[in-house]
Short mmCIF file of C-alpha atoms and ligand atoms in Angstrom, two decimals:
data_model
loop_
_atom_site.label_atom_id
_atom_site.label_comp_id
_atom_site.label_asym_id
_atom_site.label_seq_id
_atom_site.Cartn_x
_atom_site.Cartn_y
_atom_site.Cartn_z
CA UNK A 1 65.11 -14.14 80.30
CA UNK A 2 65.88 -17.47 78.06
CA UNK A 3 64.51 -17.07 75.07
CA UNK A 4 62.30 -20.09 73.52
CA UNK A 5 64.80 -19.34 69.95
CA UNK A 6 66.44 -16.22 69.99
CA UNK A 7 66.58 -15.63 65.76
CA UNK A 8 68.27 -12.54 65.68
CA UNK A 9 71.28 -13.83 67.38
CA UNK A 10 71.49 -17.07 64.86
CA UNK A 11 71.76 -14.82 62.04
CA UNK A 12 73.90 -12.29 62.95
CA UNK A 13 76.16 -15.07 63.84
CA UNK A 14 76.31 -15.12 59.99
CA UNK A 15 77.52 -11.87 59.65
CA UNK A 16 78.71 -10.27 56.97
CA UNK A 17 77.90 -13.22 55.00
CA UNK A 18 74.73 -12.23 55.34
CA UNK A 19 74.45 -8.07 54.54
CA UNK A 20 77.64 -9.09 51.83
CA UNK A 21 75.00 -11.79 50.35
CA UNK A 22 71.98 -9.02 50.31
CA UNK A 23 74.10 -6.63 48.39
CA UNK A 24 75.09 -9.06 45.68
CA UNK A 25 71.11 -9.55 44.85
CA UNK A 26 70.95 -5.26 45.07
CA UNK A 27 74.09 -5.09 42.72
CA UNK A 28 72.59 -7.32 40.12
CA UNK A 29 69.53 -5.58 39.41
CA UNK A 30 67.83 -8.75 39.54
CA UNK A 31 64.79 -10.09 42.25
CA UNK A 32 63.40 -12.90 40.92
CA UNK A 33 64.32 -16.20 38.83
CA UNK A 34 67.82 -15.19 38.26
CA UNK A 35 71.50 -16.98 39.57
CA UNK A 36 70.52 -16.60 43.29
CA UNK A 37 67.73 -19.01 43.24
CA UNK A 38 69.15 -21.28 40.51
CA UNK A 39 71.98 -21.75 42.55
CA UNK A 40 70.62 -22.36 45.75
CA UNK A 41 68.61 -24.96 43.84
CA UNK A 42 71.60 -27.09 42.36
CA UNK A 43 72.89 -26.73 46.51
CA UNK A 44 70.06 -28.00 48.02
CA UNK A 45 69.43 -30.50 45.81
CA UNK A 46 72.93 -31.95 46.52
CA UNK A 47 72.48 -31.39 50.24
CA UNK A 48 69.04 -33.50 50.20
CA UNK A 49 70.42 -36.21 47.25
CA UNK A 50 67.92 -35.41 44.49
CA UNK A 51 68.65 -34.16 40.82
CA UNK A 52 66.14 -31.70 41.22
CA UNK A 53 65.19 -28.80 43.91
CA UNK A 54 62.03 -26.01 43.04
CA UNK A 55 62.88 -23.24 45.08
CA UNK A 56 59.18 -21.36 46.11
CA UNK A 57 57.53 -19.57 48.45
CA UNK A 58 57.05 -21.15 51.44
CA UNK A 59 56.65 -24.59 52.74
CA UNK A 60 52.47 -24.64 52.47
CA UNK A 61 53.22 -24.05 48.46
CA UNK A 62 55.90 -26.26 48.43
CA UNK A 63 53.33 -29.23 50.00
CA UNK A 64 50.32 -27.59 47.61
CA UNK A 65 52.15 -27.33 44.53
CA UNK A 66 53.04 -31.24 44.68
CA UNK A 67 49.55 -32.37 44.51
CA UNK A 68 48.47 -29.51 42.07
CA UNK A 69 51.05 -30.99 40.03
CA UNK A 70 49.90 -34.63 40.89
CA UNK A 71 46.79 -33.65 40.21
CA UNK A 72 47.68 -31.76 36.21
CA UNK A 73 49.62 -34.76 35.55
CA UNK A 74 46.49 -37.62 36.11
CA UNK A 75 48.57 -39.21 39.06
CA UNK A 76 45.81 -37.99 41.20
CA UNK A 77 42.39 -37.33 40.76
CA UNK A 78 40.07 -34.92 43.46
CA UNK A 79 38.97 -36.84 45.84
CA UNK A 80 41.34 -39.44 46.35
CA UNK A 81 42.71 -40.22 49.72
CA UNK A 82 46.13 -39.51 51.37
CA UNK A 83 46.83 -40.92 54.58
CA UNK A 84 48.50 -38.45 56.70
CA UNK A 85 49.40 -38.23 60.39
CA UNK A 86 46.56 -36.59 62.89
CA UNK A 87 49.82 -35.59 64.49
CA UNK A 88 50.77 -32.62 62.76
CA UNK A 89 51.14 -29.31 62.23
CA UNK A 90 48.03 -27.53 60.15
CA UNK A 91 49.90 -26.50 56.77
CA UNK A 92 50.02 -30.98 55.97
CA UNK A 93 46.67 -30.90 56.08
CA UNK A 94 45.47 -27.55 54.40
CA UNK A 95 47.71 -28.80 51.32
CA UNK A 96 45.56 -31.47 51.32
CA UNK A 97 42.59 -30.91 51.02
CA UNK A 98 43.35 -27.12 48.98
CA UNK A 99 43.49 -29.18 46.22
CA UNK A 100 40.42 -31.08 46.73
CA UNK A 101 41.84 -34.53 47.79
CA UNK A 102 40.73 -36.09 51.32
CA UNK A 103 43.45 -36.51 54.03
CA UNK A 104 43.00 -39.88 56.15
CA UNK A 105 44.17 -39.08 59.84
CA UNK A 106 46.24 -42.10 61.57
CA UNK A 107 47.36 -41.52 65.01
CA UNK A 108 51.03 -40.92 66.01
CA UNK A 109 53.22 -43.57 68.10
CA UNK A 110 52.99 -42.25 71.47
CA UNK A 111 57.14 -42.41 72.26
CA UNK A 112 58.20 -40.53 68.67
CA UNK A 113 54.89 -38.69 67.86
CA UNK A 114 55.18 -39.41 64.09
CA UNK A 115 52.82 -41.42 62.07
CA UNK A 116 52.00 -45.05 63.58
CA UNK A 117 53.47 -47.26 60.70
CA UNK A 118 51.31 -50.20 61.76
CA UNK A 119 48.08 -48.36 62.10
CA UNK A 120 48.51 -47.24 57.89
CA UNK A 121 47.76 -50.80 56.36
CA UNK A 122 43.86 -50.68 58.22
CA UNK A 123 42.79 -47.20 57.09
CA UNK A 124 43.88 -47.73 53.44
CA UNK A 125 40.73 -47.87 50.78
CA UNK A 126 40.37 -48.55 46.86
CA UNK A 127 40.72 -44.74 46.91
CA UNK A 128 43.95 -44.10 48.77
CA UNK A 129 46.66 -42.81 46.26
CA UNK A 130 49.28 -41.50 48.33
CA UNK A 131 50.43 -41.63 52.10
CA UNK A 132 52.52 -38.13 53.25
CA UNK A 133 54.54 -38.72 55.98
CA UNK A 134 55.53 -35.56 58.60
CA UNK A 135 58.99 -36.14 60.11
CA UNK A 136 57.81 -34.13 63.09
CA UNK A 137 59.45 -31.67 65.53
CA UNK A 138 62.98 -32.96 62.95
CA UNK A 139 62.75 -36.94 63.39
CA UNK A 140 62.71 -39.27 60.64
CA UNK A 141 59.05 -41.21 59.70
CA UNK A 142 60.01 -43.02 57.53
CA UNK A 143 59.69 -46.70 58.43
CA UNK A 144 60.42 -50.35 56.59
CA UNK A 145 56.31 -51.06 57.32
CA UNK A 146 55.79 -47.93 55.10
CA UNK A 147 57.79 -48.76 52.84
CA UNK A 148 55.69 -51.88 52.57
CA UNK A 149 52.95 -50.77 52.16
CA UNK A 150 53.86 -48.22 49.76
CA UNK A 151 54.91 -50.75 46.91
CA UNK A 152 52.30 -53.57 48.00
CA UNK A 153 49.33 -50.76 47.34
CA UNK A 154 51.19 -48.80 44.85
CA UNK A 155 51.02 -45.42 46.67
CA UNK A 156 52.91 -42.30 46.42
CA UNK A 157 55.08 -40.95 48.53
CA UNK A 158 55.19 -37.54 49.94
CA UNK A 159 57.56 -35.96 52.58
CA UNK A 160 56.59 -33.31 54.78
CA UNK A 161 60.45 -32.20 55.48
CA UNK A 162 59.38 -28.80 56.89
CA UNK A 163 61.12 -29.82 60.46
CA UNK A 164 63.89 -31.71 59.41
CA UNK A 165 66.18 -30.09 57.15
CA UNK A 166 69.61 -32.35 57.70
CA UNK A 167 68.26 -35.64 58.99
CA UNK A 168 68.57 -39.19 58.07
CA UNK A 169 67.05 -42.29 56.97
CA UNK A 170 69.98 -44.75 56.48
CA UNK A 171 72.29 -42.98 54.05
CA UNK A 172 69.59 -41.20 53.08
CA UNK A 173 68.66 -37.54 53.85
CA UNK A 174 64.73 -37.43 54.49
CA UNK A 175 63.47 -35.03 51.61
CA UNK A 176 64.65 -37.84 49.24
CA UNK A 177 63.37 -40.39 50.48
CA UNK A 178 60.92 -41.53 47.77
CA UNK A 179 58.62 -39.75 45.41
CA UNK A 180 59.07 -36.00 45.89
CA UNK A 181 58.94 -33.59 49.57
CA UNK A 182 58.11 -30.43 50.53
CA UNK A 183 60.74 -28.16 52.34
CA UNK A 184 60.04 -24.40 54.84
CA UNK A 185 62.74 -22.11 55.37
CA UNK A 186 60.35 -20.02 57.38
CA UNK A 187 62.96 -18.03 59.86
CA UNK A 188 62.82 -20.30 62.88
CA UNK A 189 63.00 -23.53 61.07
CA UNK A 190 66.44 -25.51 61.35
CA UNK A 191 67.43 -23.66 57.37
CA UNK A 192 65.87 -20.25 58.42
CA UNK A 193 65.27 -17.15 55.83
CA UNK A 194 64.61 -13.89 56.48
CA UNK A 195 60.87 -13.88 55.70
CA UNK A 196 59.14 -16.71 53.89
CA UNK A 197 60.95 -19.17 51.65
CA UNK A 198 60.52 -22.77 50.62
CA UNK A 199 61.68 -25.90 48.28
CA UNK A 200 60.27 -29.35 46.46
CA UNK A 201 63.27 -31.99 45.92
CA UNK A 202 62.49 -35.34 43.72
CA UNK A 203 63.99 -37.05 41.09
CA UNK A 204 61.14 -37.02 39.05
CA UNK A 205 61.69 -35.09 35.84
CA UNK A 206 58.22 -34.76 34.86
CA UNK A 207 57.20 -34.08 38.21
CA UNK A 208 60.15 -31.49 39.09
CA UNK A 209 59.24 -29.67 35.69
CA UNK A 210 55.63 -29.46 35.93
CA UNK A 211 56.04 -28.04 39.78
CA UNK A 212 58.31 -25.70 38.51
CA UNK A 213 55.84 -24.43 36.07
CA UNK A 214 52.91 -24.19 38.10
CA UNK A 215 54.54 -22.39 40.32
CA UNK A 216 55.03 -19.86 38.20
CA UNK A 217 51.76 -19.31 36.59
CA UNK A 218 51.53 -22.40 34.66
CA UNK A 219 54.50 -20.81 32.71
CA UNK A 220 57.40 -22.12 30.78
CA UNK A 221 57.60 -19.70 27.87
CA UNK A 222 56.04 -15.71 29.46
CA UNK A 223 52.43 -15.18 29.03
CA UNK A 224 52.00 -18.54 27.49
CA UNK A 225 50.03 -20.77 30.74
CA UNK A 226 50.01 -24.52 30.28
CA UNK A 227 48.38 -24.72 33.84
CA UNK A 228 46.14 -22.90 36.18
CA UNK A 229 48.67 -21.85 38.12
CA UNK A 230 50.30 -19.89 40.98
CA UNK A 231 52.54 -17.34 41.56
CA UNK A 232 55.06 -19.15 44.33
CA UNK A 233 58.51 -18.64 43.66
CA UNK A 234 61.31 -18.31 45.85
CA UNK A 235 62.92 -14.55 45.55
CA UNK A 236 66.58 -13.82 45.02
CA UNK A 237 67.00 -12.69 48.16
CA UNK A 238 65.70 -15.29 50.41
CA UNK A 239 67.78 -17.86 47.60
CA UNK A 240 71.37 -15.73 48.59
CA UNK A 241 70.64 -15.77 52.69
CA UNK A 242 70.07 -19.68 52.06
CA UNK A 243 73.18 -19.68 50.73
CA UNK A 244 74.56 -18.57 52.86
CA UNK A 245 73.61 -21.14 55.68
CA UNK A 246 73.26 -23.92 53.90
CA UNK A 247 76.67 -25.08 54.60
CA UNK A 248 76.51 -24.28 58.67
CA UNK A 249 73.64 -27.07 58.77
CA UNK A 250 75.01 -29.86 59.48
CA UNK A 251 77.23 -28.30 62.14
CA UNK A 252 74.40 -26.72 63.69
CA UNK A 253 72.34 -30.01 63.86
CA UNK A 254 74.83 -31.54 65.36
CA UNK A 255 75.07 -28.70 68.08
CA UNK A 256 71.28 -29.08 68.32
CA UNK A 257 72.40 -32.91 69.41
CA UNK A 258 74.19 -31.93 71.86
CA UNK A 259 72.52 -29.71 73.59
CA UNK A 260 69.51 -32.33 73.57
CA UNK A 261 72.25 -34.93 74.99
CA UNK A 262 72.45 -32.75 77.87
CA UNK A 263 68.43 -32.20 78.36
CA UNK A 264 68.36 -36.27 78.12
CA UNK A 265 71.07 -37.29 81.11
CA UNK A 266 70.27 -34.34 83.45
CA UNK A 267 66.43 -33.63 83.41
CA UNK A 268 65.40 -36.25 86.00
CA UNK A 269 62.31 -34.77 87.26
CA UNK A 270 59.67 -38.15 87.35
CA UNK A 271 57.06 -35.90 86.41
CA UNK A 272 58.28 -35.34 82.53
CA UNK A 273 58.72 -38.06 80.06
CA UNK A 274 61.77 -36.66 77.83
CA UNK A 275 61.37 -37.64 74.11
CA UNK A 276 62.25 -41.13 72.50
CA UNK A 277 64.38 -41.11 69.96
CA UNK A 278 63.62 -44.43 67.85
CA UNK A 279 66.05 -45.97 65.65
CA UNK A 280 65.00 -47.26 62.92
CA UNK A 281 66.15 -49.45 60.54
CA UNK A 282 68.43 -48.77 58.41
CA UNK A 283 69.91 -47.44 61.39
CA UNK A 284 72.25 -44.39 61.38
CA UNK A 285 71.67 -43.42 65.26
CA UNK A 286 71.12 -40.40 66.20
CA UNK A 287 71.30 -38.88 62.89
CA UNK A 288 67.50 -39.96 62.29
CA UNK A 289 66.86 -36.78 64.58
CA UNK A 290 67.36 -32.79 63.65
CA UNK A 291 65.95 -31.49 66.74
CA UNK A 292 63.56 -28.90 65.08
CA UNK A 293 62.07 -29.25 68.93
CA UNK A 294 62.71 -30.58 71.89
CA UNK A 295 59.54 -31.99 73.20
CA UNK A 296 58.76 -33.15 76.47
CA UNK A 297 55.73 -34.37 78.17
CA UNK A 298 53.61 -33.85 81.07
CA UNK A 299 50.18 -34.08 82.83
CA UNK A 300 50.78 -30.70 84.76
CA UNK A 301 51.88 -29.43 81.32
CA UNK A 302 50.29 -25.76 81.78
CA UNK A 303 51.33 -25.57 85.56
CA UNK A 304 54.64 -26.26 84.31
CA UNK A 305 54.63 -24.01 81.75
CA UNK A 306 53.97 -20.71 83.50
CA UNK A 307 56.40 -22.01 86.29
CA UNK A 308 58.68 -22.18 83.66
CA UNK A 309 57.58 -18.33 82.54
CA UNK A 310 58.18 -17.08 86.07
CA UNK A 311 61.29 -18.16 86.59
CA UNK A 312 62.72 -16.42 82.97
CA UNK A 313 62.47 -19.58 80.45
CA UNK A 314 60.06 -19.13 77.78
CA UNK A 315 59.14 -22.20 76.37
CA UNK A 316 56.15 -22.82 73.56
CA UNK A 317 53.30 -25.74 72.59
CA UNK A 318 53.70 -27.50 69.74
CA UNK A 319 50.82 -27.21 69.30
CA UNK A 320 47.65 -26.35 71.41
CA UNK A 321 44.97 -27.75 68.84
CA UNK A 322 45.22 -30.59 66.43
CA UNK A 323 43.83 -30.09 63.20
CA UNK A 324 41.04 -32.29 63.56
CA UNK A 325 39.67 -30.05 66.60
CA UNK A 326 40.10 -27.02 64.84
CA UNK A 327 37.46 -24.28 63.51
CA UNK A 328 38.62 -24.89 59.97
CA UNK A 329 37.83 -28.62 59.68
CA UNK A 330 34.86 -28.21 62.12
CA UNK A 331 33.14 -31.47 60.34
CA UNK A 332 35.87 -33.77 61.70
CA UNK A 333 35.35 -32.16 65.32
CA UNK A 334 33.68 -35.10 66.45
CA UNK A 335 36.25 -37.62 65.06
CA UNK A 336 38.78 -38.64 68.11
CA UNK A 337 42.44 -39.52 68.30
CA UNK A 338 43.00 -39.85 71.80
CA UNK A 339 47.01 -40.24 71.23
CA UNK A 340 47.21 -36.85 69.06
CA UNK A 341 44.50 -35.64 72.01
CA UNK A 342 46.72 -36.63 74.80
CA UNK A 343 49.84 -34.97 73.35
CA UNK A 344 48.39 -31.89 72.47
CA UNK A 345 47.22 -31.73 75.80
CA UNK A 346 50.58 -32.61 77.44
CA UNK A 347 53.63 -31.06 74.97
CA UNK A 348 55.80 -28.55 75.81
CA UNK A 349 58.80 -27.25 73.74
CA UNK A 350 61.60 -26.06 75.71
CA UNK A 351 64.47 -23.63 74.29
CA UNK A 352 66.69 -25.17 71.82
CA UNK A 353 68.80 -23.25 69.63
CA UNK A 354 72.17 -24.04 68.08
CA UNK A 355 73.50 -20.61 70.23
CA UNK A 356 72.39 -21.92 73.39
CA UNK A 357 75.47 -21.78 76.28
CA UNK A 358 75.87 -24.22 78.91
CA UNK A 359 74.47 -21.31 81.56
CA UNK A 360 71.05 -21.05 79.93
CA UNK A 361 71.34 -24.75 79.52
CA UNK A 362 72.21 -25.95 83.30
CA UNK A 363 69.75 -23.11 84.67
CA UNK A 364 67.14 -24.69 82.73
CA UNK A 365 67.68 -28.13 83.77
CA UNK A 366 67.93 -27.22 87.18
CA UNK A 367 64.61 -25.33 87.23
CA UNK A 368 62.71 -27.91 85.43
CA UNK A 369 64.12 -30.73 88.13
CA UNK A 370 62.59 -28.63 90.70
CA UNK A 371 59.52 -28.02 89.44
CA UNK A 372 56.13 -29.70 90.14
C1 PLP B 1 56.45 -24.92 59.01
C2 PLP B 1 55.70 -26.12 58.50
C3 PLP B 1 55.05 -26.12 57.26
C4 PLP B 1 54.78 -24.90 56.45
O1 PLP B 1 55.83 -24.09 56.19
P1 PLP B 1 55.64 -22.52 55.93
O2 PLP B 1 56.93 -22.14 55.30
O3 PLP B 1 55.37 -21.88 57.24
O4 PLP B 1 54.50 -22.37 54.97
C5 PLP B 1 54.52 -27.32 56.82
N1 PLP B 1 54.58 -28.43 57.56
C6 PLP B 1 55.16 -28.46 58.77
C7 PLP B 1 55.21 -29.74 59.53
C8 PLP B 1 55.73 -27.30 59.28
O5 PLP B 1 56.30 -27.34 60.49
#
């Protein structure tokens, strides 16, 4: 059997960094806002590029506290509009409209499945404020036509760097792009914890400080609350296993690159379109591209997918329902996006993990060439 990610053998490739880093948080007596977290935050923040990182407790928070604080500083008001990408996975959208704002759906490019730069400019209104871009299954969004449109309407903003921990945009790494982004270190994302775990980068003082805050109860000074606020903070256990990886990332992108390198030149079955990766300008090649997922297409995709199951490979969708068809947002059921529709109908995500041998790898190709 090939697993789809096989997460226990990542981390104990980590070992005893990883049991060694768990008993430093036990030995200090300490769980929560302490050195841990504070100094994961000053190494993620020099990974992404940004002066300041807000380590909390899971990617969702990370995307919900931005607006909350958006929305305690004036920047926004409920019930403006942020364009977003129909394209994406649930936790954009339920960030959204949490905090009372109204997400704008644009369809994806067919070839990368991120947001279609040149279909923003038509859906923006008096009341857009913001556009969040989703740099999907680890590829770069960002575009110059965003970027345009950005400064010509005055909008904010906002990465969704959940998948893409690593990549580039020029010399850039996506999380500091712009404004401010939201970060997931839920255990199968590229920077995996052991449970939940997550992180806002800007370099926006005001911004960085009053995320901070509401994240932990609208608190600065104990029991005195400036802000409605949550209780989302990263732990200091999650913060010393991020440690921990942190500087393996790059390495294990790369690996991710390879393996994908190998996908592209032997999978020739006609029957699957493999996954464009687009360079944009500023160009770095392939480094706009983290390989969260690899993503391929098909018609047959379900016939393919139990093939697939039969013969030992597990492989997953990504995903089965986009948020505009599901239960939850049942009042935009009878919106359509036939390019999100199409690709939710024919995705599949095969294995791709930065342990993967060149076995698993060749048997894979080989059954996938043969199939349909
Ligand atoms: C994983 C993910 C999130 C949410 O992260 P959690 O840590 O699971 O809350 C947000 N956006 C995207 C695109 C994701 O893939």
């Amino acid at each position: 059997m090939i697993k789809f990610l096989d997460l226990k053998e990542i981390n104990d490739s980590f070992e005893p960094q990883l049991l060694n880093s768990v008993r430093r948080v036990l030995d200090s007596g300490w769980y929560l806002l302490g050195e841990e977290v504070k100094a994961f935050e000053k190494e993620y923040a020099q990974f992404i590029g940004v002066k300041h990182c807000i380590g909390v407790a899971n990617g969702l928070d990370a995307l919900r506290l931005i607006f909350k604080a958006y929305l305690e500083l004036g920047k926004l008001q409920e019930g403006d509009e942020i364009i977003i990408p129909a394209n994406t996975y649930i936790a954009s959208v339920l960030a959204i409209t949490d905090n009372r704002l109204v997400p704008v759906l644009v369809e994806p490019d067919i070839n990368t499945y991120n947001i279609d730069p040149f279909k923003v400019e038509e859906k923006i209104s008096t009341r857009t404020k913001g556009i969040m871009i989703v740099h999907l299954y680890g590829q770069n969004a960002m575009h110059p036509e965003i970027l345009r449109l950005v400064k010509k309407y005055n909008l904010k903003l906002i990465e969704d760097n959940a998948q893409a921990q690593g990549c580039f945009y020029g010399d850039k790494r996506t999380g500091s792009l712009r404004d401010i982004a939201g970060h997931s270190f839920y255990p199968g994302k590229n920077l995996g914890a052991l449970g939940d775990a997550g992180a806002v980068t800007t370099d926006d003082d005001e911004l960085a400080d009053v995320v901070r805050t509401v994240a932990n109860y609208g608190s600065k000074i104990k029991y005195q609350n400036l802000y409605k606020g949550l209780n989302s903070r990263l732990d200091e256990i999650q913060a010393a296993i991020l440690r921990v990886k942190l500087p393996r990332l790059d390495t294990d992108n790369q690996r991710r690159r390879e393996i994908v390198q190998y996908y592209m030149s032997n999978i020739t079955n006609q029957g699957i379109i493999l996954p464009a990766e687009v360079n944009i300008q500023p160009a770095t090649g392939n480094l706009q591209h983290v390989w969260h997922l690899f993503v391929i297409r098909t018609t047959d995709r379900n016939k393919l997918q139990q093939y697939l199951n039969e013969a030992g490979i597990q492989t997953m969708i990504h995903y089965p329902i986009p948020p505009h068809k599901q239960m939850a947002y049942k009042e935009w059921n009878g919106q359509s996006f036939p390019i999100t529709e199409q690709i939710h109908r024919e995705v599949l995500s095969l294995p791709l993990s930065p342990m993967m041998n060149i076995e698993d790898m060749s048997c894979i190709v080989d059954r996938i060439n043969k199939a349909l």
